[in-house]
Each structure stands twice: as C-alpha cells, then as structure tokens.
XYZ file of C-alpha atoms in Angstrom:
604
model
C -9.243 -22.017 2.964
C -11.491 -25.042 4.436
C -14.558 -24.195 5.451
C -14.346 -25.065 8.650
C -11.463 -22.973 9.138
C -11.874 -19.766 12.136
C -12.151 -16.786 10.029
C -9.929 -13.841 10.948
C -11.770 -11.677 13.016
C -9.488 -11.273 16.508
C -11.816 -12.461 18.947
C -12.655 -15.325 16.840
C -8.723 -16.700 15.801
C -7.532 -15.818 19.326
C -10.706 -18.222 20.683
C -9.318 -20.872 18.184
C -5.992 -20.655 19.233
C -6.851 -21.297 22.874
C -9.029 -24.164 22.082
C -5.948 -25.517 20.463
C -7.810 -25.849 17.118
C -5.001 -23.863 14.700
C -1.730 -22.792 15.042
C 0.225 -19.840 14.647
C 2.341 -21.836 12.396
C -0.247 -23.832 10.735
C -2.572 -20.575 10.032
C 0.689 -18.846 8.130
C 0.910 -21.969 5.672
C -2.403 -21.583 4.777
C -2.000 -17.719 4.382
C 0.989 -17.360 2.438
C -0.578 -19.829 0.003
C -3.990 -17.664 -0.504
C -1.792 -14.940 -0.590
C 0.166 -15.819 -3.236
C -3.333 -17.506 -5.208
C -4.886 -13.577 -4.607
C -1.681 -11.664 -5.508
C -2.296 -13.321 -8.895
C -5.718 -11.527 -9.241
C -5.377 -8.766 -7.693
C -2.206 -7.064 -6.529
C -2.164 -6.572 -3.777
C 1.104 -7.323 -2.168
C 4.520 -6.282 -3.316
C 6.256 -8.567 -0.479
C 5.022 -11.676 0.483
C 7.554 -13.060 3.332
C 8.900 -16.469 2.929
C 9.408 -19.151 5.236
C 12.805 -18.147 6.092
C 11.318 -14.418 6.710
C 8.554 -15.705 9.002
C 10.648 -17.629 10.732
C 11.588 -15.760 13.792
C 8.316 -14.445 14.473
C 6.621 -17.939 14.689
C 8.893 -19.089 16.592
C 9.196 -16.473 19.415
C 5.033 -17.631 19.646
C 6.369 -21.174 20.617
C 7.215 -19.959 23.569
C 4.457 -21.143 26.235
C 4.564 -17.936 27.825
C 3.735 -16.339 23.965
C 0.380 -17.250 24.538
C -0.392 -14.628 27.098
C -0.040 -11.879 24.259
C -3.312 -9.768 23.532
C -2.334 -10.595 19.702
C -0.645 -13.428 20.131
C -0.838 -15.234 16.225
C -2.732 -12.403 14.776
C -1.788 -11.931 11.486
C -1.585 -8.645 9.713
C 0.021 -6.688 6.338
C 1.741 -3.760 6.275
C 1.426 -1.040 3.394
C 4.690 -0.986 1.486
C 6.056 2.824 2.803
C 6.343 1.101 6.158
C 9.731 -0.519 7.484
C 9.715 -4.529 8.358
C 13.143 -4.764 9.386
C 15.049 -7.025 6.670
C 12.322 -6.459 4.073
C 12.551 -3.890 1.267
C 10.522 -1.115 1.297
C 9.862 0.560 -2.067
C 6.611 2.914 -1.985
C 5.858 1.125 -4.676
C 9.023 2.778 -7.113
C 11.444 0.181 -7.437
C 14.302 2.720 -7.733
C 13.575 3.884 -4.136
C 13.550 0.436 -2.153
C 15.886 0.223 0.564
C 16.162 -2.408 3.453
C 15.578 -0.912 6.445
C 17.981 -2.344 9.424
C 14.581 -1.146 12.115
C 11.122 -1.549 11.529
C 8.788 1.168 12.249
C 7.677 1.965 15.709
C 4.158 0.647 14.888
C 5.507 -2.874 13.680
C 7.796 -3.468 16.201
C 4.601 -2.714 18.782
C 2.442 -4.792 16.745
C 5.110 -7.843 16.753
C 5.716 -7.107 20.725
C 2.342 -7.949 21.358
C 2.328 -11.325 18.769
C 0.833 -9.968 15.905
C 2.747 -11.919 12.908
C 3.508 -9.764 9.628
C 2.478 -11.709 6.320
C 3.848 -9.480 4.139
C 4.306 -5.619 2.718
C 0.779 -4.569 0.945
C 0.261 -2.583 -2.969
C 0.104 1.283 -2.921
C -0.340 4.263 -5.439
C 3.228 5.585 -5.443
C 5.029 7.243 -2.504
C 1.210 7.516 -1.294
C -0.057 9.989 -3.983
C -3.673 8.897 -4.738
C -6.654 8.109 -3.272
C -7.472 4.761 -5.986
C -5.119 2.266 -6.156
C -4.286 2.259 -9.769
C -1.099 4.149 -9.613
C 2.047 1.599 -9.233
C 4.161 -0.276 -11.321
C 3.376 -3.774 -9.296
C -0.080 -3.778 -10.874
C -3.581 -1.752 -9.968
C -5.631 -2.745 -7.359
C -9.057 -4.237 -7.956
C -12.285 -3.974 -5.675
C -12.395 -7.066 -3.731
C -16.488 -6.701 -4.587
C -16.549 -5.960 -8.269
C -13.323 -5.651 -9.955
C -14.821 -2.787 -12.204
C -14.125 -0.710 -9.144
C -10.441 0.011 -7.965
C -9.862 -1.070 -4.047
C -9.626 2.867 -3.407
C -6.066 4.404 -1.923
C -3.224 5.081 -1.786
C -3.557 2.216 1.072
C -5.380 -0.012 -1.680
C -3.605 -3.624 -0.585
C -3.646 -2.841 2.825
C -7.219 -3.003 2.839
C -7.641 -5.725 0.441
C -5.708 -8.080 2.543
C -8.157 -7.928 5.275
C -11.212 -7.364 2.708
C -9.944 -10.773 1.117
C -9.218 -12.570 4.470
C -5.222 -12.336 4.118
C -5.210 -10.497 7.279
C -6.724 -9.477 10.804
C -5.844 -6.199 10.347
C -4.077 -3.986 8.519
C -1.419 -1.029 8.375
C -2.092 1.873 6.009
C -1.279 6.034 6.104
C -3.629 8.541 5.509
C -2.368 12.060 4.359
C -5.567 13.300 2.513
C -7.882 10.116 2.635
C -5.936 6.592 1.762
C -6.749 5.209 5.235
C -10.513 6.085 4.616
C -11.272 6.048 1.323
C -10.073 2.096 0.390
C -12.477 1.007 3.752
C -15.479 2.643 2.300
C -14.726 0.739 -1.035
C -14.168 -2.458 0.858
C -16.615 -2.729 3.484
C -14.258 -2.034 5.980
C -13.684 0.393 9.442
C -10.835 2.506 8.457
C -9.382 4.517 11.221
C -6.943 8.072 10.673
C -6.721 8.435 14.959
C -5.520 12.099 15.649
C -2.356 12.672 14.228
C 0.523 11.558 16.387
C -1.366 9.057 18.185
C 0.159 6.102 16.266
C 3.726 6.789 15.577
C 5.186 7.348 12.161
C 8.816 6.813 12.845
C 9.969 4.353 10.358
C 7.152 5.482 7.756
C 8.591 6.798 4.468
C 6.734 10.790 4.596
C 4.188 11.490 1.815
C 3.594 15.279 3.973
C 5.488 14.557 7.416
C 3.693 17.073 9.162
C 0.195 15.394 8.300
C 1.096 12.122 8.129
C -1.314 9.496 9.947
C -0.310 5.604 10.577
C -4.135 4.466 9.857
C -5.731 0.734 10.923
C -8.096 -1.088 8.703
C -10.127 -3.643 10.549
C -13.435 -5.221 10.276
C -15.362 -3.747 13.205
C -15.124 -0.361 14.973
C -14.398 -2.524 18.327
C -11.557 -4.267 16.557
C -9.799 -0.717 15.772
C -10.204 0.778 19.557
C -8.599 -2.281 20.343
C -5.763 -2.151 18.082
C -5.567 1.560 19.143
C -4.921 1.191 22.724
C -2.734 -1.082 22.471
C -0.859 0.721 20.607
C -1.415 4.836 21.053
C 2.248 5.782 23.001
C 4.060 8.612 22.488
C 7.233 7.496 20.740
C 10.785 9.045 21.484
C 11.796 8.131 17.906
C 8.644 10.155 16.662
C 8.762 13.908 16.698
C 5.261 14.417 15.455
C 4.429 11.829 18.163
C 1.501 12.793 20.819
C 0.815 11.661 23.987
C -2.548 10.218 24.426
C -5.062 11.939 27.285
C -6.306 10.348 29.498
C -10.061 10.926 27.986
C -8.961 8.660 25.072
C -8.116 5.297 26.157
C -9.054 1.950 25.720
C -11.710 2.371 28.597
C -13.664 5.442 26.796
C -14.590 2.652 24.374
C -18.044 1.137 25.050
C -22.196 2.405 25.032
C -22.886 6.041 24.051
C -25.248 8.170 25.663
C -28.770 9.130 23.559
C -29.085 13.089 23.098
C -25.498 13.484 21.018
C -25.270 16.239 18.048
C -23.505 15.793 15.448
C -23.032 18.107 12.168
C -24.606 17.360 8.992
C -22.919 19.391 6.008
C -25.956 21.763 4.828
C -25.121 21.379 0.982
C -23.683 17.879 -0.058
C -21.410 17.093 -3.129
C -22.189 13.397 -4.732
C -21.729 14.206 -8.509
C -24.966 13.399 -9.547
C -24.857 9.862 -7.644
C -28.078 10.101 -6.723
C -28.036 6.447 -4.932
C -25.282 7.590 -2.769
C -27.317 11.052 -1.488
C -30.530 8.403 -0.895
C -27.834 6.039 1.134
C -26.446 8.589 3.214
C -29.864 10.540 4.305
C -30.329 7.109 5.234
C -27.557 6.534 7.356
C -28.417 9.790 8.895
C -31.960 8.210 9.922
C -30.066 5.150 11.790
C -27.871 8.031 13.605
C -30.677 9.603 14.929
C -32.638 6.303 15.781
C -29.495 5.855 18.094
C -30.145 8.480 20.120
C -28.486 11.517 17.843
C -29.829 14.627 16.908
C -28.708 16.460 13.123
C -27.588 19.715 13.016
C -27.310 21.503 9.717
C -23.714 22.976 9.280
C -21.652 25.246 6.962
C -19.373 22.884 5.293
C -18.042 25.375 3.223
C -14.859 26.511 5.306
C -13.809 22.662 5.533
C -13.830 22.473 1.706
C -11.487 25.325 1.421
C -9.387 24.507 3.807
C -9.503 20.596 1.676
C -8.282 22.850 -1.128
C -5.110 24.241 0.411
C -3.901 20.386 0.310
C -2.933 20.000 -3.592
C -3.694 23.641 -4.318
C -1.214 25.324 -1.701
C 2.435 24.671 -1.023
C 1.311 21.197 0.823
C 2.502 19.599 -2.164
C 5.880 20.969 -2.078
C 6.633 18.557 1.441
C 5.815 15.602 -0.865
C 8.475 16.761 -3.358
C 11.144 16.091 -0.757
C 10.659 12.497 -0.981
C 10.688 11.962 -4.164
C 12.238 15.494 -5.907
C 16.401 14.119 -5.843
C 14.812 10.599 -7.394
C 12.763 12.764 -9.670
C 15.703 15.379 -10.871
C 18.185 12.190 -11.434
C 15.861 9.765 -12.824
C 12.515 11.179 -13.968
C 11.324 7.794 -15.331
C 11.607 6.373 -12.540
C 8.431 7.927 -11.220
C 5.128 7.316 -12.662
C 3.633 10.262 -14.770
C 0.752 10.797 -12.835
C 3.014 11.306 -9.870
C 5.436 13.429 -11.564
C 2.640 15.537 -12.932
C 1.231 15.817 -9.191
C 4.585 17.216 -8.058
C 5.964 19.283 -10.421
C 4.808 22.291 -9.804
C 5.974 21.458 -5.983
C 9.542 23.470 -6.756
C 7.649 26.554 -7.956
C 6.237 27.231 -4.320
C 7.857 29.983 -1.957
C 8.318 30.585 1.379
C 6.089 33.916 0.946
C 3.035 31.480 -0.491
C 4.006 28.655 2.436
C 3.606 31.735 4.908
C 0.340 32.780 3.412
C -1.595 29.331 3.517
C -0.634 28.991 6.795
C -1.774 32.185 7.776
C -5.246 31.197 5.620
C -5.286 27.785 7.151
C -4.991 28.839 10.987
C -8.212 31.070 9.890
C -10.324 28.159 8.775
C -9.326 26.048 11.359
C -10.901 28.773 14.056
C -14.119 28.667 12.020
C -14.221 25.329 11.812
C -13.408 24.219 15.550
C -16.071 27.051 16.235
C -18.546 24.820 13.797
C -17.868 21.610 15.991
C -17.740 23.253 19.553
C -21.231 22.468 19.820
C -21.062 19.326 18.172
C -20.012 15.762 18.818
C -18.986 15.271 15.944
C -19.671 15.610 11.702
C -20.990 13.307 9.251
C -20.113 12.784 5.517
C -19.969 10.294 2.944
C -16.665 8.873 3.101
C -16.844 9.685 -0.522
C -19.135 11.747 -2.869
C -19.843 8.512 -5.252
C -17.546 5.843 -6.368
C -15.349 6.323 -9.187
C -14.969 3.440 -11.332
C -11.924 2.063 -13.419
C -12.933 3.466 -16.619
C -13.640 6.459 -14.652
C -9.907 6.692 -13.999
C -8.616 5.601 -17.084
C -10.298 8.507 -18.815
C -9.852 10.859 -15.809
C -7.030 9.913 -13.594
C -6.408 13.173 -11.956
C -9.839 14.304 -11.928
C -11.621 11.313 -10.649
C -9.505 10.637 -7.939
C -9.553 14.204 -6.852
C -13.436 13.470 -6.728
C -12.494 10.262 -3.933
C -10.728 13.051 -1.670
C -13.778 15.659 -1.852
C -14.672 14.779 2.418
C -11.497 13.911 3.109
C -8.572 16.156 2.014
C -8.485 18.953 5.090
C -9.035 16.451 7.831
C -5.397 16.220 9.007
C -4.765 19.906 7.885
C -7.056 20.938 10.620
C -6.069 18.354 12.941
C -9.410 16.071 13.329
C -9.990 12.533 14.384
C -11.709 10.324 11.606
C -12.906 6.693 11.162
C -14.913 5.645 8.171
C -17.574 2.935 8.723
C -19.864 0.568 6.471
C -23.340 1.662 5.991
C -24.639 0.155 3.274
C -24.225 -1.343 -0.005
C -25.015 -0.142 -3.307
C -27.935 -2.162 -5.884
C -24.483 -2.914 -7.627
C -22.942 -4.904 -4.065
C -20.018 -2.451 -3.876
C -19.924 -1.189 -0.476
C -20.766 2.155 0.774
C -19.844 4.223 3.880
C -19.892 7.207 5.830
C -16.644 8.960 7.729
C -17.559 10.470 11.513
C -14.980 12.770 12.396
C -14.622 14.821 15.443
C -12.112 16.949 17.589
C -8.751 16.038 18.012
C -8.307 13.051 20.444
C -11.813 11.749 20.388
C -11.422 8.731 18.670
C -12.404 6.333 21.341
C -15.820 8.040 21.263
C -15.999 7.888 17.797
C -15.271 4.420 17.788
C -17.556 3.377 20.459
C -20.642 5.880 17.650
C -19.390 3.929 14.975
C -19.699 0.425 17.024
C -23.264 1.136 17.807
C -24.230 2.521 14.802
C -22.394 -1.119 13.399
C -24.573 -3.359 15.382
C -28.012 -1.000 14.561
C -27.014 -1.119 10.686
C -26.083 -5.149 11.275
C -24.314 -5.449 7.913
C -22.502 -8.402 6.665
C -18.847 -8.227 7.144
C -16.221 -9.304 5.102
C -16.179 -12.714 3.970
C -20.002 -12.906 4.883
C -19.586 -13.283 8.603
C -21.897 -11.804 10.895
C -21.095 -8.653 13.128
C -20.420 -10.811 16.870
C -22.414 -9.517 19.483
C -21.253 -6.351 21.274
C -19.424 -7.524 24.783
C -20.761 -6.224 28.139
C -18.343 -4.209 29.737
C -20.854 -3.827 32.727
C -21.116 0.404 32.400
C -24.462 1.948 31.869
C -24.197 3.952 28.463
C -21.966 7.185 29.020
C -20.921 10.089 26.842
C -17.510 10.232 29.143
C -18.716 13.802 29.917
C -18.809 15.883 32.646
C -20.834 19.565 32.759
C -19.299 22.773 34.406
C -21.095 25.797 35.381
C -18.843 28.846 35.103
C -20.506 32.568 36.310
C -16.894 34.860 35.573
C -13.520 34.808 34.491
C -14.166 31.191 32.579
C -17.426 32.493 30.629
C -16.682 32.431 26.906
C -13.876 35.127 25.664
C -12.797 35.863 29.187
C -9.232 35.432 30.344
C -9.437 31.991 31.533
C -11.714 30.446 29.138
C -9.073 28.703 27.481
C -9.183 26.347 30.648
C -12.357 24.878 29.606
C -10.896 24.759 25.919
C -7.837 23.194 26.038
C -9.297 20.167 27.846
C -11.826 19.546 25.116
C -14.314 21.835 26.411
C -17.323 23.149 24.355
C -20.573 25.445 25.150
C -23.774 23.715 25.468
C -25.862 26.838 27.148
C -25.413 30.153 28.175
C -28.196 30.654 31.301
C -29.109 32.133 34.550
C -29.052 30.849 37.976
C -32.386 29.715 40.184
C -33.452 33.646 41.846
C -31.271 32.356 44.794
C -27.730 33.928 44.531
C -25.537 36.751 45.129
C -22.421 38.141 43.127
C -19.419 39.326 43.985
C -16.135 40.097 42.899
C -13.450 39.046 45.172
C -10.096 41.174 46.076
C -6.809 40.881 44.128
C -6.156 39.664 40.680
C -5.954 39.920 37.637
C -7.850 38.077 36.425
C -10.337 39.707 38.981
C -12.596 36.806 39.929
C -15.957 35.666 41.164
C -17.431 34.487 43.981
C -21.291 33.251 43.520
C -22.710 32.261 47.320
C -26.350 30.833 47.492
C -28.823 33.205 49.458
C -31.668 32.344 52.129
C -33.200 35.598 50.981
C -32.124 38.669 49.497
C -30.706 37.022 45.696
C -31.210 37.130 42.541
C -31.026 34.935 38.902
C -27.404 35.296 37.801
C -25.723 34.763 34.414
C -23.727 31.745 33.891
C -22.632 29.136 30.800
C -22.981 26.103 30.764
C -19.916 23.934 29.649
C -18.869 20.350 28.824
C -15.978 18.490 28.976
C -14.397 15.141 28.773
C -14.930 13.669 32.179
C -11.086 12.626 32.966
C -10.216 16.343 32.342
C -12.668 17.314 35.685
C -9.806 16.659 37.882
C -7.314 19.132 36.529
C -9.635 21.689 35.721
C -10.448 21.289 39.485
C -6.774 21.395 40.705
C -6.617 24.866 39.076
C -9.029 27.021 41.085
C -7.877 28.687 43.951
C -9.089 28.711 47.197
C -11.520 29.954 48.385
C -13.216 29.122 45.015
C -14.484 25.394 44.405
C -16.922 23.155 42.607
C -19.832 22.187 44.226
C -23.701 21.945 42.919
C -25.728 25.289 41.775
C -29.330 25.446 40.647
C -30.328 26.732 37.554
C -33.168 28.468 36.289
C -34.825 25.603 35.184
C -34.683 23.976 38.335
C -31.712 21.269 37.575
C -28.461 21.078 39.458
C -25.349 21.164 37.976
C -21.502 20.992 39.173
C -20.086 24.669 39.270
C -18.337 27.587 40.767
C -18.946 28.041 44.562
C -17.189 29.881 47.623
C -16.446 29.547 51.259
C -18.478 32.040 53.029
C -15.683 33.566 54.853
C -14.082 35.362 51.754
C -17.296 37.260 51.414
C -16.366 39.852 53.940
C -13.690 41.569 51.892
C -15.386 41.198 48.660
C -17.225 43.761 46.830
C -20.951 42.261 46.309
C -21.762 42.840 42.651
C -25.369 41.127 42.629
C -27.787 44.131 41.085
C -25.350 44.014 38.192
C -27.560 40.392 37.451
C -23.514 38.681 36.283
C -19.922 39.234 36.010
C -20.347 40.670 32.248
C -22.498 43.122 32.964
C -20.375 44.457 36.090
C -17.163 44.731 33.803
C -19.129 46.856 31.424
C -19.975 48.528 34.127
C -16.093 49.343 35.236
C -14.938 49.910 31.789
C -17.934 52.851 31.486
C-alpha cells in the first residue's frame, strides 16, 4: 500500500473516511490486491471475494445515510468454518464445502453495522490444532519470522489483521485458536464468555464449547467490537444474554488495589526467556495498581486434560465421523489420528468426566472468588516449524498447555501483547476471569497496553487512550451481610449468582444489637445500631458487580434494607439494616456476638 495510506486501525480508517480521504470502494481495490500478493506467501486465505462478490456490500455503503454506521467501511476476514452467505465454506477439507444460503449470526451483525467482508481466512482442519500447519490450502507462516507458524486453528484470521488485510478479524476458540495465533502475532485475541457472540452459522468443532473469538489490534478495539455485537441470538441455542455488568460502558480506567492469581508452579519447557518475560509482565501488572496472589494451578490443568483426554473429543467426531467413515482420505492424518479414538467413548465415561469436571470447576471458581482475575502465558514457549514437523501432535499439545480448560469451565479470556522475544517474534500473556467479565478484562488489558506501549502491527503506535470523563472504577459495589447471606447459608447464593465474591469476613464497630426476627425459613436477621447497650457483631464482607446492587436490593424484604454500618475498623460500608419497629416481636440474639454462633446455639 502507499505510504501515505490510513492504516487499519478503526478509529483511524473511520477518521479517513469522514475526511473524505479513501473510500469504501477505493480501500477494497487496494485490499484484494495485497491480499492476493500475501496469499502467495503465506496462506492465509482460502476465499478471497471478487468484485462481483463485494459488490453488494459496497454498494449498500453508497448510501449517504451508510455513513452513520459505527463500522461503516471497516473491513474484516472471516475464518473459513464461518458462513458468508454465497461463499463456500470448507473448514479447510475440500470434500466438506458447502454454500451456505445464510451467513452466520455474527456476519450478518458485522455487515449490519458496515463492516465489509474481504474474504474467508486459512485454518487447521475442522478447527483441530492450535498451529496453523494442518490444511490442505497450505500452512500458515508467522507474519514476524516465517520459522514460526501463525499459531491456530484461527491461523489466517489473525494474519489478515497481523499483515494489514483487515481491521479485525473472526476466529473460534474451542481449546485456544482464538488466543494462541494473537500471542504469535502481536495481537489482542478475545474468547468473550461462551454464548456471548453467537455461533449459529459456525460449523461445531465441540458445540457445547464453542466460542466466536475477535482478533484486533488493541484491547479497546475488541470491547468495541464486543458490544456491538454481544446479543442473545434466537437462532443460537448456546446463545447468552449479556448482564448488564458487561457492556460497552464497563469498558474504561480500572481501579488500583485489584488481585489477580498468579499460577504458583509455571510450565515453559525449559524456555527460559519466556519465564524472564512473563515475571516481567507480572511487574507492569502490579505497577498498575495490582497485587499477585500465588495460586494452585493444578486443578485447571486437569480439568485442561479432560479436553483431548476425555470423551470431549467424541463431539468433534460428529462433524467430521460420516466424512471420515465414507472417505477417510479426505481428512488429513493428523486429524484422523486426533479423532479416532472419538467412537471408542461411552456414555458411562461421558457421565464420569462430567461428574469429574463439575468437581474442578467448584475448586477452581473457589480459587478465583477472591480474585479478579488469573494470569498466564498465553503459551508455555513458542513452538517452531521444525518443532512441528518432528512433533506435530506433541508440540502443538505444548501451544494449548494455559489454554485447553478455559471454556470447559466456562471463563472469560483475552490474550494481550507483552513483549517480544531477542528473536522479534511476539510474546503475550492471557488474563482470564469469571464468566461475563470481559469488559473488565478488556478495560486490564487496555491499561496494561498503554503502560507496556508496544509497537503494534505494522509499526504503528498504540493511539492515546480516549477520555470517557469517569474517574477510574472497578464497576464494584461492597455488601455487608450479618445472617442468612453469610457464606454457606441458605441465601448465599444471592450474592453468588450475581458475580459475588468474599473479600473479608469481620465484626461490626461495638455499637449493635442482634436479633432474629419472627417467621421463616430462612429465619433471618435484623442488626439495629445501639446508643448504648451493643456489642461487635460478625459479618462478611462481599463484592459484587455494581449493576447487580439493584436486584440484590429488590430481593430483601421489608422490614430489612441496605443502608450504611460501621465496622470494626472504623469504615462504613453499605449493608443489612432494619426499621426499628420490627424489633418488638423479635427475639434479641446479641450475647450470642452473630447469627452463626446463635444457630449453633439452637442446633445444641
């Protein structure tokens, strides 16, 4: 492209657009030539679309009113196991392809809002890799140092933006290929919480886990893309509606004095330039304002190992298992060696990795409730294409090491630059979090962007973070609970299924009395504040996502109601209070010192 030409970064093309210096028409001639000049190099697309193809999209933009779009001209590539109505789609096994008569749910948002599809991207076959090097149209080269494979399965999906094809980019992520190909490429790669972007119209490498991912340039790019976009879709049934907690406006500052979990035994193969790099990265997290905590990463791995090593695989087989039984050359060998144990699994071992998973998935949520989220690598080291050629199932199962149980135990992820390696290849880190926080893990990963101040892709600098006007936030909101709500009591779950985790378990200021009011179950407190006669009483301390207040608050009965309660170290916080009048048929509990220690006292 000229020099002079607007790179591709959305704020930057949609600025050029409005100062009338390109056209969408104009920008897709000059695409679809580098496309094709790339394509030669490095495989990346398996569709390109022609003039003729292109054709209706540019010209619903010529409509004045076009211009009002939020991605009005923005071009972007699609991986090849997602529909563009007209356009084969193959998975990259040219004896699957079909032409879908709909696109998927995610295109036809995408083209909606005047994003403009250049063409259908490279993948490892039906999705089953994490490298790049498995499909028939040709492996996948680093767009960095073509020793090194572009990562996958999403491997051209992330080269078209790496190589400035593309705004943005469509990918999936099962185990890893929307992560692993932006930490090769110097790219955010976001796997929101499954459900969140629809995959109707997205051929199913594990339909149950399946993510639609983004690959973009900067964290703020992705949020956008995601907000736009994060609907629950009728034609979806794994589709989610997104809370309230999540949306485009939870994107922005963070708050100093967040935790987040650092894995107390790390994995990097003897790399040890990728352990220096990521102790590193955990410096710049905590010169933002976070604070490490050492975790157990040991029930994530196992869980990680229930993906190819448990009946997982056998949901992949029903994709490809008819095309496999009547044409077994059809599929590559390292595919068909993936899968064919997938016929061997039984209901009785399906049953039991459930059972094993649902287990680890308790420990694990228990490992983040204090936590704002976990750092890793976003792999242990980079394998290399020699590396594959000798060990092709090995090494890539190496790539998936911190990313494999992710959607198994339903998490949020986005993988972020953080450095590069003496080599130049890039180098990144994954932050991944409770379901349904990836707006906050965006807005980490856009701060910790702008204090790492890397070079994007194509050598452009990171633009300057926009003002939105907020003071810094963490979006959270702290409860005080003193009964039924403390943690493993009846109505806990409240606090939990809105997100909620425990950040202390304390007493009141000496200044309260107890008491347990009439009716129930659950029996419940009532907590009044004393001009003489109280005491310190036991409470917890919880946190929640700040939109989630209201409900919680909508929920508790009169005569119970939030106000503001001292604690013992003199701060006020929002909790449990009650209307003086209930007290006089209520049974004051106050010597017991809490609402704990006066149901052990019933149950003696």
């Amino acid at each position: 492209m000229k020099k002079d030409f607007p790179n591709l970064h959305i704020d930057t093309l949609s600025a050029a657009y409005a100062r009338g210096e390109i056209t969408p028409r104009a920008l897709m001639v000059q695409l679809k030539h580098r496309a094709i000049e790339l394509n030669a190099e490095y495989n990346l697309f398996i569709h390109i679309l022609d003039d003729k193809e292109l054709a209706p999209y540019l010209a619903r933009l010529e409509d004045p009113a076009a211009k009002a779009l939020p991605l009005y001209g923005i071009p972007f590539v699609l991986k090849d196991n997602i529909d563009l109505k007209g356009i084969p789609t193959t998975a990259a096994c040219p004896d699957f392809a079909y032409i879908p008569e709909r696109s998927a749910t995610i295109v036809e948002q995408l083209i909606e809002l005047g994003a403009l599809p250049v063409g259908k991207a490279n993948l490892d076959q039906f999705a089953t890799g994490l490298n790049g090097t498995r499909s028939p149209y040709g492996l996948c080269k680093n767009s960095v140092l073509p020793e090194y494979p572009s990562g996958g399965s999403s491997a051209g999906s992330a080269l078209a933006v790496a190589l400035g094809v593309a705004s943005f980019s469509l990918g999936t992520d099962t185990a890893g290929s929307g992560r692993i190909p932006a930490a090769y490429n110097n790219l955010v790669g976001l796997k929101a919480s499954k459900g969140l972007i629809s995959t109707a119209g997205v051929v199913p490498a594990c339909r149950t886990l399946d993510c639609t991912t983004l690959f973009t340039t900067t964290a703020a790019e992705a949020s956008r893309l995601l907000g736009l976009v994060a609907r629950r879709d009728p034609r979806d049934d794994f589709s989610r509606h997104n809370p309230a907690w999540n949306d485009a406006t939870a994107f922005g500052a963070i708050a100093p004095g967040f935790r987040f979990g650092v894995p107390e035994t790390l994995e990097f193969f003897g790399d040890a330039e990728s352990a220096a790099l990521f102790s590193v990265a955990i410096s710049q997290l905590e010169s933002i304002g976070g604070t490490a905590v050492s975790i157990d990463f040991e029930p994530f791995l196992e869980a990680a190992r229930l993906l190819y090593e448990g009946p997982w695989v056998a949901e992949r087989y029903l994709v490809a298992g008819a095309l496999i039984t009547k044409n077994p050359q059809a599929v590559l060998p390292v595919i068909h060696d993936v899968l064919e144990k997938a016929p061997h699994y039984s209901a009785l071992d399906h049953y039991e990795a459930l059972y094993r998973l649902q287990h680890l998935k308790t420990v694990c949520d228990a490992i983040l409730a204090d936590l704002d989220f976990v750092v890793t690598p976003s792999m242990p080291r980079p394998v290399s294409l020699a590396d594959l050629s000798k060990e092709p199932v090995a090494a890539n199962s190496r790539l998936g090491w911190y990313t494999n149980f992710m959607n198994l135990l339903d998490y949020a992820a986005v993988a972020v630059p953080a450095s590069f390696m003496r080599s130049g290849l890039p180098w990144g880190i994954t932050l991944f979090g409770r379901v349904f926080t990836d707006q906050y893990l965006l807005s980490v990963a856009n701060t910790f962007q702008h204090a790492t101040n890397l070079p994007l892709v194509g050598g452009h600098a990171l633009p300057a973070p926009k003002s939105t006007g907020r003071k810094a936030r963490n979006d959270k909101a702290r409860v005080v609970v003193c009964g039924a709500h403390l943690e493993g009591l009846p109505l806990n779950w409240q606090l939990r299924e809105r997100q909620g985790h425990l950040v202390s378990a304390t007493t009141t200021a000496p200044h309260y009395r107890l008491y347990a009011l009439p009716g129930g179950p659950p029996l419940r407190p009532a907590m009044v504040r004393a001009s003489e006669g109280g005491q310190a009483i036991e409470v917890e301390v919880w946190e929640l996502p700040s939109a989630e207040l209201g409900s919680f608050l909508t929920n508790i009965p009169a005569p119970l109601g939030l106000g503001k309660v001292e604690l013992a170290d003199g701060s006020w916080e929002t909790g449990f209070v009650c209307d003086g009048y209930a007290i006089a048929t209520a049974e004051e509990i106050t010597s017991w010192g809490g609402w704990r220690a006066w149901l052990g006292s019933r149950a003696a």
